[in-house]
């Protein structure tokens, strides 16, 4: 790398790698043999492996930044029966600022992967894997990374902008055969905070088996809010629906940001994330989709498959 990167276009290292791939006339991918054959069967070919990454500094989320404020106003009444609310990022709680930063990082990584796809002449990216992990070189930094395989359609019609999806080659081929196309890889997120009020503390200390209703409310609310966040993004580029790829829920305890001195109390924080791909219908089919046949390349497996097929036909 040489020179400063202003953040526009491809990073210098990525631009050099793309130029090398284009000049070599070869491509690389992480596709399996079956995935490659399935792509070819529906008129697509890989043009190269692409990636995008973004490292964002995230300020401390505890009592100093207030991201995890529970918004509970009954803290001074230790034995109050007033239930604590669930402070949701999607409802305008302070954690909304944290979700906004993480969403911006995710979009930066996806946009850079899509830019690499366009530079290779691709129409979209399949088998895209999005990961979020701490950046080892610096505390309070997270790296958003997405890697996939850029593909190009055999026809003359080009998409206005590359699609991105988590589907592998076989899943992509089944989707296209059924009359649907992927649009965009999405990342829905929600953060909820609930104070451990008097009822919650009493339920957790009970000698009998009982539901901790406040924590049930917390996880239900944060999952629903993550789905709402995902659904709100799905129509941005004309998607008709969402195919989910993965979901995760993290729950942990923190000292309440509103407590002080000997009156220190605790909150519980829940973080829900959903990864999925928006899809759009491109044609209406009355007949059921045809069976996609992929023959094994191994000679012995191919002979066994042909023998079974001949037996079935008899």
PDB file of C-alpha atoms in Angstrom:
ATOM      1  CA  UNK A   1       0.000   0.000   0.000  1.00  0.00           C
ATOM      2  CA  UNK A   2       1.130   3.539  -0.654  1.00  0.00           C
ATOM      3  CA  UNK A   3      -0.532   6.915  -0.123  1.00  0.00           C
ATOM      4  CA  UNK A   4      -3.485   7.879   2.033  1.00  0.00           C
ATOM      5  CA  UNK A   5      -6.987   6.462   1.508  1.00  0.00           C
ATOM      6  CA  UNK A   6      -9.756   9.027   1.867  1.00  0.00           C
ATOM      7  CA  UNK A   7     -12.476   6.389   2.257  1.00  0.00           C
ATOM      8  CA  UNK A   8     -13.926   6.684  -1.265  1.00  0.00           C
ATOM      9  CA  UNK A   9     -13.838   3.750  -3.670  1.00  0.00           C
ATOM     10  CA  UNK A  10     -11.746   0.692  -2.943  1.00  0.00           C
ATOM     11  CA  UNK A  11      -8.949   0.710  -0.352  1.00  0.00           C
ATOM     12  CA  UNK A  12      -5.507   0.658  -2.041  1.00  0.00           C
ATOM     13  CA  UNK A  13      -4.820  -2.950  -1.017  1.00  0.00           C
ATOM     14  CA  UNK A  14      -8.193  -4.092  -2.368  1.00  0.00           C
ATOM     15  CA  UNK A  15      -7.720  -2.149  -5.614  1.00  0.00           C
ATOM     16  CA  UNK A  16      -4.326  -3.787  -6.145  1.00  0.00           C
ATOM     17  CA  UNK A  17      -5.759  -7.248  -5.479  1.00  0.00           C
ATOM     18  CA  UNK A  18      -8.669  -6.699  -7.892  1.00  0.00           C
ATOM     19  CA  UNK A  19      -6.302  -5.419 -10.591  1.00  0.00           C
ATOM     20  CA  UNK A  20      -4.142  -8.525 -10.177  1.00  0.00           C
ATOM     21  CA  UNK A  21      -7.179 -10.810 -10.500  1.00  0.00           C
ATOM     22  CA  UNK A  22      -8.413  -9.028 -13.630  1.00  0.00           C
ATOM     23  CA  UNK A  23      -5.006  -9.160 -15.289  1.00  0.00           C
ATOM     24  CA  UNK A  24      -4.450 -12.854 -14.456  1.00  0.00           C
ATOM     25  CA  UNK A  25      -7.627 -14.023 -16.200  1.00  0.00           C
ATOM     26  CA  UNK A  26      -8.321 -16.519 -13.394  1.00  0.00           C
ATOM     27  CA  UNK A  27     -10.721 -16.450 -10.469  1.00  0.00           C
ATOM     28  CA  UNK A  28     -10.853 -17.917  -6.977  1.00  0.00           C
ATOM     29  CA  UNK A  29     -13.777 -18.834  -4.753  1.00  0.00           C
ATOM     30  CA  UNK A  30     -14.756 -20.758  -1.642  1.00  0.00           C
ATOM     31  CA  UNK A  31     -17.475 -22.657  -3.534  1.00  0.00           C
ATOM     32  CA  UNK A  32     -17.829 -26.402  -3.322  1.00  0.00           C
ATOM     33  CA  UNK A  33     -18.002 -28.512  -6.497  1.00  0.00           C
ATOM     34  CA  UNK A  34     -21.756 -28.875  -6.093  1.00  0.00           C
ATOM     35  CA  UNK A  35     -22.220 -25.141  -5.555  1.00  0.00           C
ATOM     36  CA  UNK A  36     -20.192 -24.336  -8.669  1.00  0.00           C
ATOM     37  CA  UNK A  37     -22.199 -26.787 -10.783  1.00  0.00           C
ATOM     38  CA  UNK A  38     -25.482 -25.412  -9.430  1.00  0.00           C
ATOM     39  CA  UNK A  39     -24.488 -21.848 -10.351  1.00  0.00           C
ATOM     40  CA  UNK A  40     -23.598 -22.914 -13.893  1.00  0.00           C
ATOM     41  CA  UNK A  41     -26.945 -24.709 -14.202  1.00  0.00           C
ATOM     42  CA  UNK A  42     -28.867 -21.436 -13.768  1.00  0.00           C
ATOM     43  CA  UNK A  43     -26.609 -19.335 -16.003  1.00  0.00           C
ATOM     44  CA  UNK A  44     -24.117 -17.821 -13.548  1.00  0.00           C
ATOM     45  CA  UNK A  45     -20.342 -18.120 -13.250  1.00  0.00           C
ATOM     46  CA  UNK A  46     -17.981 -17.049 -10.457  1.00  0.00           C
ATOM     47  CA  UNK A  47     -15.647 -14.135 -11.188  1.00  0.00           C
ATOM     48  CA  UNK A  48     -13.679 -14.011  -7.954  1.00  0.00           C
ATOM     49  CA  UNK A  49     -13.704 -13.921  -4.187  1.00  0.00           C
ATOM     50  CA  UNK A  50     -14.595 -10.515  -2.710  1.00  0.00           C
ATOM     51  CA  UNK A  51     -14.604  -9.017   0.759  1.00  0.00           C
ATOM     52  CA  UNK A  52     -15.291  -5.877   2.701  1.00  0.00           C
ATOM     53  CA  UNK A  53     -14.310  -4.842   6.208  1.00  0.00           C
ATOM     54  CA  UNK A  54     -14.681  -1.898   8.538  1.00  0.00           C
ATOM     55  CA  UNK A  55     -13.172  -1.335  11.989  1.00  0.00           C
ATOM     56  CA  UNK A  56     -15.161   1.005  14.227  1.00  0.00           C
ATOM     57  CA  UNK A  57     -14.280   2.384  17.621  1.00  0.00           C
ATOM     58  CA  UNK A  58     -17.209   1.966  20.020  1.00  0.00           C
ATOM     59  CA  UNK A  59     -17.108   4.058  23.176  1.00  0.00           C
ATOM     60  CA  UNK A  60     -17.539   2.346  26.538  1.00  0.00           C
ATOM     61  CA  UNK A  61     -21.188   1.391  26.811  1.00  0.00           C
ATOM     62  CA  UNK A  62     -21.569   1.351  30.581  1.00  0.00           C
ATOM     63  CA  UNK A  63     -22.300   4.147  33.045  1.00  0.00           C
ATOM     64  CA  UNK A  64     -19.961   6.670  31.397  1.00  0.00           C
ATOM     65  CA  UNK A  65     -21.610   6.742  27.980  1.00  0.00           C
ATOM     66  CA  UNK A  66     -25.145   5.853  29.025  1.00  0.00           C
ATOM     67  CA  UNK A  67     -25.879   3.496  26.119  1.00  0.00           C
ATOM     68  CA  UNK A  68     -27.284   0.954  28.582  1.00  0.00           C
ATOM     69  CA  UNK A  69     -29.512   3.295  30.585  1.00  0.00           C
ATOM     70  CA  UNK A  70     -32.533   1.353  31.890  1.00  0.00           C
ATOM     71  CA  UNK A  71     -34.692   4.532  32.140  1.00  0.00           C
ATOM     72  CA  UNK A  72     -36.219   3.244  35.399  1.00  0.00           C
ATOM     73  CA  UNK A  73     -37.559   6.112  37.520  1.00  0.00           C
ATOM     74  CA  UNK A  74     -38.547   4.073  40.562  1.00  0.00           C
ATOM     75  CA  UNK A  75     -35.005   3.355  41.680  1.00  0.00           C
ATOM     76  CA  UNK A  76     -35.310   5.326  44.917  1.00  0.00           C
ATOM     77  CA  UNK A  77     -38.176   3.146  46.023  1.00  0.00           C
ATOM     78  CA  UNK A  78     -36.343  -0.095  46.778  1.00  0.00           C
ATOM     79  CA  UNK A  79     -39.516  -2.013  47.655  1.00  0.00           C
ATOM     80  CA  UNK A  80     -41.779  -0.413  45.062  1.00  0.00           C
ATOM     81  CA  UNK A  81     -44.038  -2.752  43.161  1.00  0.00           C
ATOM     82  CA  UNK A  82     -43.922  -0.558  40.046  1.00  0.00           C
ATOM     83  CA  UNK A  83     -42.614  -2.718  37.155  1.00  0.00           C
ATOM     84  CA  UNK A  84     -39.525  -1.525  35.305  1.00  0.00           C
ATOM     85  CA  UNK A  85     -39.885  -0.820  31.557  1.00  0.00           C
ATOM     86  CA  UNK A  86     -37.790  -2.406  28.808  1.00  0.00           C
ATOM     87  CA  UNK A  87     -35.655   0.338  27.270  1.00  0.00           C
ATOM     88  CA  UNK A  88     -35.404  -0.704  23.611  1.00  0.00           C
ATOM     89  CA  UNK A  89     -33.076   0.730  20.986  1.00  0.00           C
ATOM     90  CA  UNK A  90     -35.933   0.597  18.483  1.00  0.00           C
ATOM     91  CA  UNK A  91     -38.071   2.651  20.860  1.00  0.00           C
ATOM     92  CA  UNK A  92     -35.620   5.543  21.085  1.00  0.00           C
ATOM     93  CA  UNK A  93     -33.684   4.422  24.191  1.00  0.00           C
ATOM     94  CA  UNK A  94     -30.052   5.605  24.593  1.00  0.00           C
ATOM     95  CA  UNK A  95     -28.878   2.260  23.141  1.00  0.00           C
ATOM     96  CA  UNK A  96     -30.250   3.439  19.766  1.00  0.00           C
ATOM     97  CA  UNK A  97     -27.030   5.435  19.297  1.00  0.00           C
ATOM     98  CA  UNK A  98     -24.965   2.269  19.722  1.00  0.00           C
ATOM     99  CA  UNK A  99     -27.122   0.314  17.251  1.00  0.00           C
ATOM    100  CA  UNK A 100     -26.758   3.176  14.763  1.00  0.00           C
ATOM    101  CA  UNK A 101     -22.947   2.971  14.933  1.00  0.00           C
ATOM    102  CA  UNK A 102     -22.946  -0.820  14.471  1.00  0.00           C
ATOM    103  CA  UNK A 103     -25.405  -0.555  11.579  1.00  0.00           C
ATOM    104  CA  UNK A 104     -23.180   2.031   9.883  1.00  0.00           C
ATOM    105  CA  UNK A 105     -20.177  -0.294  10.252  1.00  0.00           C
ATOM    106  CA  UNK A 106     -22.129  -3.189   8.738  1.00  0.00           C
ATOM    107  CA  UNK A 107     -23.204  -1.062   5.763  1.00  0.00           C
ATOM    108  CA  UNK A 108     -19.621   0.111   5.177  1.00  0.00           C
ATOM    109  CA  UNK A 109     -18.342  -3.483   5.013  1.00  0.00           C
ATOM    110  CA  UNK A 110     -21.153  -4.574   2.657  1.00  0.00           C
ATOM    111  CA  UNK A 111     -20.701  -1.536   0.388  1.00  0.00           C
ATOM    112  CA  UNK A 112     -16.976  -2.275   0.063  1.00  0.00           C
ATOM    113  CA  UNK A 113     -17.661  -5.906  -0.816  1.00  0.00           C
ATOM    114  CA  UNK A 114     -20.207  -4.806  -3.421  1.00  0.00           C
ATOM    115  CA  UNK A 115     -17.660  -2.333  -4.842  1.00  0.00           C
ATOM    116  CA  UNK A 116     -15.160  -5.178  -5.294  1.00  0.00           C
ATOM    117  CA  UNK A 117     -17.876  -7.214  -7.021  1.00  0.00           C
ATOM    118  CA  UNK A 118     -18.552  -4.356  -9.473  1.00  0.00           C
ATOM    119  CA  UNK A 119     -14.830  -3.914 -10.118  1.00  0.00           C
ATOM    120  CA  UNK A 120     -14.649  -7.587 -11.174  1.00  0.00           C
ATOM    121  CA  UNK A 121     -17.660  -7.196 -13.466  1.00  0.00           C
ATOM    122  CA  UNK A 122     -19.912  -9.276 -11.212  1.00  0.00           C
ATOM    123  CA  UNK A 123     -23.668  -8.997 -10.851  1.00  0.00           C
ATOM    124  CA  UNK A 124     -23.850 -10.104  -7.238  1.00  0.00           C
ATOM    125  CA  UNK A 125     -22.301 -11.999  -4.354  1.00  0.00           C
ATOM    126  CA  UNK A 126     -23.323 -15.444  -3.085  1.00  0.00           C
ATOM    127  CA  UNK A 127     -22.334 -17.311   0.099  1.00  0.00           C
ATOM    128  CA  UNK A 128     -21.566 -14.022   1.864  1.00  0.00           C
ATOM    129  CA  UNK A 129     -20.559 -14.577   5.489  1.00  0.00           C
ATOM    130  CA  UNK A 130     -20.803 -11.630   7.856  1.00  0.00           C
ATOM    131  CA  UNK A 131     -18.801 -11.725  11.091  1.00  0.00           C
ATOM    132  CA  UNK A 132     -18.417  -9.229  13.914  1.00  0.00           C
ATOM    133  CA  UNK A 133     -15.464  -9.650  16.244  1.00  0.00           C
ATOM    134  CA  UNK A 134     -13.299  -7.579  18.615  1.00  0.00           C
ATOM    135  CA  UNK A 135     -10.309  -5.951  16.958  1.00  0.00           C
ATOM    136  CA  UNK A 136      -7.315  -7.439  18.734  1.00  0.00           C
ATOM    137  CA  UNK A 137      -5.030  -4.424  18.289  1.00  0.00           C
ATOM    138  CA  UNK A 138      -7.242  -1.962  20.160  1.00  0.00           C
ATOM    139  CA  UNK A 139      -9.778  -2.217  22.995  1.00  0.00           C
ATOM    140  CA  UNK A 140     -13.319  -0.964  22.301  1.00  0.00           C
ATOM    141  CA  UNK A 141     -12.938  -1.578  18.565  1.00  0.00           C
ATOM    142  CA  UNK A 142     -14.996  -4.017  16.485  1.00  0.00           C
ATOM    143  CA  UNK A 143     -14.290  -5.362  13.011  1.00  0.00           C
ATOM    144  CA  UNK A 144     -17.202  -6.013  10.678  1.00  0.00           C
ATOM    145  CA  UNK A 145     -16.069  -8.374   7.917  1.00  0.00           C
ATOM    146  CA  UNK A 146     -18.013  -9.915   5.051  1.00  0.00           C
ATOM    147  CA  UNK A 147     -16.565 -12.383   2.506  1.00  0.00           C
ATOM    148  CA  UNK A 148     -18.289 -14.024  -0.453  1.00  0.00           C
ATOM    149  CA  UNK A 149     -17.966 -15.062  -4.098  1.00  0.00           C
ATOM    150  CA  UNK A 150     -18.846 -12.636  -6.872  1.00  0.00           C
ATOM    151  CA  UNK A 151     -20.863 -14.141  -9.747  1.00  0.00           C
ATOM    152  CA  UNK A 152     -21.878 -12.920 -13.199  1.00  0.00           C
ATOM    153  CA  UNK A 153     -24.925 -13.809 -15.283  1.00  0.00           C
ATOM    154  CA  UNK A 154     -24.350 -15.274 -18.728  1.00  0.00           C
ATOM    155  CA  UNK A 155     -26.964 -13.027 -20.408  1.00  0.00           C
ATOM    156  CA  UNK A 156     -26.677  -9.457 -21.594  1.00  0.00           C
ATOM    157  CA  UNK A 157     -28.966  -7.982 -18.922  1.00  0.00           C
ATOM    158  CA  UNK A 158     -27.063  -6.445 -16.026  1.00  0.00           C
ATOM    159  CA  UNK A 159     -28.384  -5.581 -12.575  1.00  0.00           C
ATOM    160  CA  UNK A 160     -28.281  -1.842 -11.692  1.00  0.00           C
ATOM    161  CA  UNK A 161     -26.300  -2.702  -8.548  1.00  0.00           C
ATOM    162  CA  UNK A 162     -24.871  -5.969  -7.232  1.00  0.00           C
ATOM    163  CA  UNK A 163     -27.032  -8.181  -5.050  1.00  0.00           C
ATOM    164  CA  UNK A 164     -25.623  -9.698  -1.862  1.00  0.00           C
ATOM    165  CA  UNK A 165     -26.881 -12.851  -0.156  1.00  0.00           C
ATOM    166  CA  UNK A 166     -25.920 -15.532   2.349  1.00  0.00           C
ATOM    167  CA  UNK A 167     -27.207 -18.371   0.125  1.00  0.00           C
ATOM    168  CA  UNK A 168     -24.673 -20.896  -1.144  1.00  0.00           C
ATOM    169  CA  UNK A 169     -24.577 -22.018  -4.778  1.00  0.00           C
ATOM    170  CA  UNK A 170     -27.275 -24.685  -4.409  1.00  0.00           C
ATOM    171  CA  UNK A 171     -29.570 -22.394  -2.420  1.00  0.00           C
ATOM    172  CA  UNK A 172     -29.098 -19.581  -4.947  1.00  0.00           C
ATOM    173  CA  UNK A 173     -29.856 -21.922  -7.854  1.00  0.00           C
ATOM    174  CA  UNK A 174     -33.050 -23.184  -6.202  1.00  0.00           C
ATOM    175  CA  UNK A 175     -34.164 -19.607  -5.553  1.00  0.00           C
ATOM    176  CA  UNK A 176     -33.592 -18.500  -9.163  1.00  0.00           C
ATOM    177  CA  UNK A 177     -35.236 -21.634 -10.569  1.00  0.00           C
ATOM    178  CA  UNK A 178     -38.335 -20.898  -8.490  1.00  0.00           C
ATOM    179  CA  UNK A 179     -38.589 -17.366  -9.921  1.00  0.00           C
ATOM    180  CA  UNK A 180     -36.929 -15.349  -7.155  1.00  0.00           C
ATOM    181  CA  UNK A 181     -33.707 -13.336  -6.929  1.00  0.00           C
ATOM    182  CA  UNK A 182     -31.727 -12.208  -3.876  1.00  0.00           C
ATOM    183  CA  UNK A 183     -31.514  -8.474  -3.253  1.00  0.00           C
ATOM    184  CA  UNK A 184     -29.474  -7.584  -0.177  1.00  0.00           C
ATOM    185  CA  UNK A 185     -27.847  -9.132   2.874  1.00  0.00           C
ATOM    186  CA  UNK A 186     -29.361  -7.577   6.001  1.00  0.00           C
ATOM    187  CA  UNK A 187     -28.319  -7.328   9.642  1.00  0.00           C
ATOM    188  CA  UNK A 188     -31.112  -6.577  12.096  1.00  0.00           C
ATOM    189  CA  UNK A 189     -30.185  -5.651  15.645  1.00  0.00           C
ATOM    190  CA  UNK A 190     -31.789  -4.575  18.906  1.00  0.00           C
ATOM    191  CA  UNK A 191     -30.518  -3.792  22.394  1.00  0.00           C
ATOM    192  CA  UNK A 192     -32.869  -3.853  25.367  1.00  0.00           C
ATOM    193  CA  UNK A 193     -32.181  -2.915  28.978  1.00  0.00           C
ATOM    194  CA  UNK A 194     -34.387  -3.717  31.979  1.00  0.00           C
ATOM    195  CA  UNK A 195     -33.785  -2.842  35.583  1.00  0.00           C
ATOM    196  CA  UNK A 196     -33.887  -5.690  38.112  1.00  0.00           C
ATOM    197  CA  UNK A 197     -36.860  -4.272  40.016  1.00  0.00           C
ATOM    198  CA  UNK A 198     -38.292  -5.554  43.294  1.00  0.00           C
ATOM    199  CA  UNK A 199     -40.482  -8.190  41.615  1.00  0.00           C
ATOM    200  CA  UNK A 200     -37.581  -9.514  39.524  1.00  0.00           C
ATOM    201  CA  UNK A 201     -35.315  -9.778  42.547  1.00  0.00           C
ATOM    202  CA  UNK A 202     -38.024 -11.544  44.537  1.00  0.00           C
ATOM    203  CA  UNK A 203     -38.658 -14.053  41.738  1.00  0.00           C
ATOM    204  CA  UNK A 204     -34.964 -14.923  41.373  1.00  0.00           C
ATOM    205  CA  UNK A 205     -34.700 -15.566  45.133  1.00  0.00           C
ATOM    206  CA  UNK A 206     -37.857 -17.632  45.391  1.00  0.00           C
ATOM    207  CA  UNK A 207     -37.708 -21.152  46.824  1.00  0.00           C
ATOM    208  CA  UNK A 208     -40.313 -22.346  44.311  1.00  0.00           C
ATOM    209  CA  UNK A 209     -40.145 -22.809  40.548  1.00  0.00           C
ATOM    210  CA  UNK A 210     -41.439 -19.591  39.077  1.00  0.00           C
ATOM    211  CA  UNK A 211     -41.073 -17.539  35.922  1.00  0.00           C
ATOM    212  CA  UNK A 212     -38.900 -14.447  36.104  1.00  0.00           C
ATOM    213  CA  UNK A 213     -41.459 -12.378  34.251  1.00  0.00           C
ATOM    214  CA  UNK A 214     -39.257  -9.303  33.806  1.00  0.00           C
ATOM    215  CA  UNK A 215     -36.508 -11.264  32.068  1.00  0.00           C
ATOM    216  CA  UNK A 216     -39.075 -13.063  29.887  1.00  0.00           C
ATOM    217  CA  UNK A 217     -40.415  -9.668  28.868  1.00  0.00           C
ATOM    218  CA  UNK A 218     -36.891  -8.451  28.126  1.00  0.00           C
ATOM    219  CA  UNK A 219     -35.904 -11.265  25.732  1.00  0.00           C
ATOM    220  CA  UNK A 220     -39.290 -11.284  23.993  1.00  0.00           C
ATOM    221  CA  UNK A 221     -39.191  -7.537  23.434  1.00  0.00           C
ATOM    222  CA  UNK A 222     -35.622  -7.451  22.127  1.00  0.00           C
ATOM    223  CA  UNK A 223     -36.229 -10.316  19.672  1.00  0.00           C
ATOM    224  CA  UNK A 224     -39.359  -8.625  18.353  1.00  0.00           C
ATOM    225  CA  UNK A 225     -37.504  -5.316  18.003  1.00  0.00           C
ATOM    226  CA  UNK A 226     -34.678  -6.996  16.029  1.00  0.00           C
ATOM    227  CA  UNK A 227     -37.267  -8.440  13.627  1.00  0.00           C
ATOM    228  CA  UNK A 228     -38.795  -4.984  13.234  1.00  0.00           C
ATOM    229  CA  UNK A 229     -35.361  -3.522  12.456  1.00  0.00           C
ATOM    230  CA  UNK A 230     -34.728  -6.235   9.857  1.00  0.00           C
ATOM    231  CA  UNK A 231     -38.162  -5.797   8.277  1.00  0.00           C
ATOM    232  CA  UNK A 232     -37.717  -2.015   8.054  1.00  0.00           C
ATOM    233  CA  UNK A 233     -34.604  -2.529   5.915  1.00  0.00           C
ATOM    234  CA  UNK A 234     -36.137  -5.178   3.661  1.00  0.00           C
ATOM    235  CA  UNK A 235     -38.089  -2.749   1.472  1.00  0.00           C
ATOM    236  CA  UNK A 236     -35.161  -0.385   0.900  1.00  0.00           C
ATOM    237  CA  UNK A 237     -34.292  -1.960  -2.468  1.00  0.00           C
ATOM    238  CA  UNK A 238     -37.632  -3.473  -3.377  1.00  0.00           C
ATOM    239  CA  UNK A 239     -37.504  -6.785  -1.516  1.00  0.00           C
ATOM    240  CA  UNK A 240     -40.679  -8.851  -1.143  1.00  0.00           C
ATOM    241  CA  UNK A 241     -39.564 -10.985   1.794  1.00  0.00           C
ATOM    242  CA  UNK A 242     -36.644 -12.104   3.944  1.00  0.00           C
ATOM    243  CA  UNK A 243     -34.900 -15.485   4.203  1.00  0.00           C
ATOM    244  CA  UNK A 244     -33.221 -15.732   7.599  1.00  0.00           C
ATOM    245  CA  UNK A 245     -29.700 -17.111   7.866  1.00  0.00           C
ATOM    246  CA  UNK A 246     -28.906 -16.879  11.580  1.00  0.00           C
ATOM    247  CA  UNK A 247     -30.006 -15.362  14.855  1.00  0.00           C
ATOM    248  CA  UNK A 248     -28.211 -14.753  18.134  1.00  0.00           C
ATOM    249  CA  UNK A 249     -29.200 -13.564  21.586  1.00  0.00           C
ATOM    250  CA  UNK A 250     -26.766 -12.367  24.282  1.00  0.00           C
ATOM    251  CA  UNK A 251     -27.870 -11.496  27.819  1.00  0.00           C
ATOM    252  CA  UNK A 252     -25.659 -10.152  30.608  1.00  0.00           C
ATOM    253  CA  UNK A 253     -25.884  -8.155  33.818  1.00  0.00           C
ATOM    254  CA  UNK A 254     -24.488  -4.690  34.514  1.00  0.00           C
ATOM    255  CA  UNK A 255     -24.490  -2.245  37.377  1.00  0.00           C
ATOM    256  CA  UNK A 256     -27.384   0.158  36.963  1.00  0.00           C
ATOM    257  CA  UNK A 257     -26.202   3.485  35.535  1.00  0.00           C
ATOM    258  CA  UNK A 258     -28.715   5.289  37.767  1.00  0.00           C
ATOM    259  CA  UNK A 259     -27.502   3.714  41.024  1.00  0.00           C
ATOM    260  CA  UNK A 260     -24.962   5.391  43.291  1.00  0.00           C
ATOM    261  CA  UNK A 261     -23.195   4.753  46.569  1.00  0.00           C
ATOM    262  CA  UNK A 262     -24.587   2.026  48.797  1.00  0.00           C
ATOM    263  CA  UNK A 263     -27.789   1.946  46.742  1.00  0.00           C
ATOM    264  CA  UNK A 264     -26.081   0.215  43.810  1.00  0.00           C
ATOM    265  CA  UNK A 265     -28.508  -1.960  41.871  1.00  0.00           C
ATOM    266  CA  UNK A 266     -28.357  -3.987  38.690  1.00  0.00           C
ATOM    267  CA  UNK A 267     -29.812  -4.147  35.202  1.00  0.00           C
ATOM    268  CA  UNK A 268     -29.893  -6.876  32.596  1.00  0.00           C
ATOM    269  CA  UNK A 269     -29.008  -6.155  28.977  1.00  0.00           C
ATOM    270  CA  UNK A 270     -30.148  -8.270  26.016  1.00  0.00           C
ATOM    271  CA  UNK A 271     -28.727  -7.964  22.498  1.00  0.00           C
ATOM    272  CA  UNK A 272     -30.483  -9.726  19.613  1.00  0.00           C
ATOM    273  CA  UNK A 273     -29.078  -9.952  16.080  1.00  0.00           C
ATOM    274  CA  UNK A 274     -30.629 -11.433  12.943  1.00  0.00           C
ATOM    275  CA  UNK A 275     -28.902 -12.025   9.603  1.00  0.00           C
ATOM    276  CA  UNK A 276     -30.958 -12.625   6.477  1.00  0.00           C
ATOM    277  CA  UNK A 277     -31.349 -11.883   2.768  1.00  0.00           C
ATOM    278  CA  UNK A 278     -34.185  -9.989   1.119  1.00  0.00           C
ATOM    279  CA  UNK A 279     -35.578 -11.646  -2.008  1.00  0.00           C
ATOM    280  CA  UNK A 280     -37.784 -10.377  -4.831  1.00  0.00           C
ATOM    281  CA  UNK A 281     -39.970 -12.226  -7.327  1.00  0.00           C
ATOM    282  CA  UNK A 282     -39.005 -11.684 -10.970  1.00  0.00           C
ATOM    283  CA  UNK A 283     -41.533 -13.910 -12.718  1.00  0.00           C
ATOM    284  CA  UNK A 284     -44.741 -15.784 -11.981  1.00  0.00           C
ATOM    285  CA  UNK A 285     -44.583 -19.527 -12.525  1.00  0.00           C
ATOM    286  CA  UNK A 286     -47.634 -21.758 -12.710  1.00  0.00           C
ATOM    287  CA  UNK A 287     -45.699 -25.004 -13.102  1.00  0.00           C
ATOM    288  CA  UNK A 288     -43.610 -26.348 -10.216  1.00  0.00           C
ATOM    289  CA  UNK A 289     -39.856 -25.718 -10.467  1.00  0.00           C
ATOM    290  CA  UNK A 290     -37.846 -28.386 -12.244  1.00  0.00           C
ATOM    291  CA  UNK A 291     -35.550 -30.698 -10.332  1.00  0.00           C
ATOM    292  CA  UNK A 292     -31.948 -29.497 -10.324  1.00  0.00           C
ATOM    293  CA  UNK A 293     -29.709 -32.515 -10.943  1.00  0.00           C
ATOM    294  CA  UNK A 294     -26.024 -32.399 -10.015  1.00  0.00           C
ATOM    295  CA  UNK A 295     -24.041 -35.521 -10.940  1.00  0.00           C
ATOM    296  CA  UNK A 296     -21.097 -36.436  -8.674  1.00  0.00           C
ATOM    297  CA  UNK A 297     -17.679 -36.112 -10.319  1.00  0.00           C
ATOM    298  CA  UNK A 298     -16.169 -39.089  -8.481  1.00  0.00           C
ATOM    299  CA  UNK A 299     -16.263 -42.059 -10.952  1.00  0.00           C
ATOM    300  CA  UNK A 300     -17.364 -44.661  -8.408  1.00  0.00           C
ATOM    301  CA  UNK A 301     -20.125 -42.461  -6.966  1.00  0.00           C
ATOM    302  CA  UNK A 302     -21.264 -41.608 -10.513  1.00  0.00           C
ATOM    303  CA  UNK A 303     -21.539 -45.328 -11.417  1.00  0.00           C
ATOM    304  CA  UNK A 304     -23.575 -46.031  -8.254  1.00  0.00           C
ATOM    305  CA  UNK A 305     -25.898 -43.136  -9.033  1.00  0.00           C
ATOM    306  CA  UNK A 306     -26.437 -44.306 -12.629  1.00  0.00           C
ATOM    307  CA  UNK A 307     -27.162 -47.867 -11.443  1.00  0.00           C
ATOM    308  CA  UNK A 308     -29.774 -46.609  -8.967  1.00  0.00           C
ATOM    309  CA  UNK A 309     -31.354 -44.449 -11.664  1.00  0.00           C
ATOM    310  CA  UNK A 310     -31.559 -47.364 -14.116  1.00  0.00           C
ATOM    311  CA  UNK A 311     -33.151 -49.562 -11.421  1.00  0.00           C
ATOM    312  CA  UNK A 312     -35.756 -46.916 -10.635  1.00  0.00           C
ATOM    313  CA  UNK A 313     -36.673 -46.533 -14.309  1.00  0.00           C
ATOM    314  CA  UNK A 314     -37.274 -50.287 -14.631  1.00  0.00           C
TER     315      UNK A 314
END
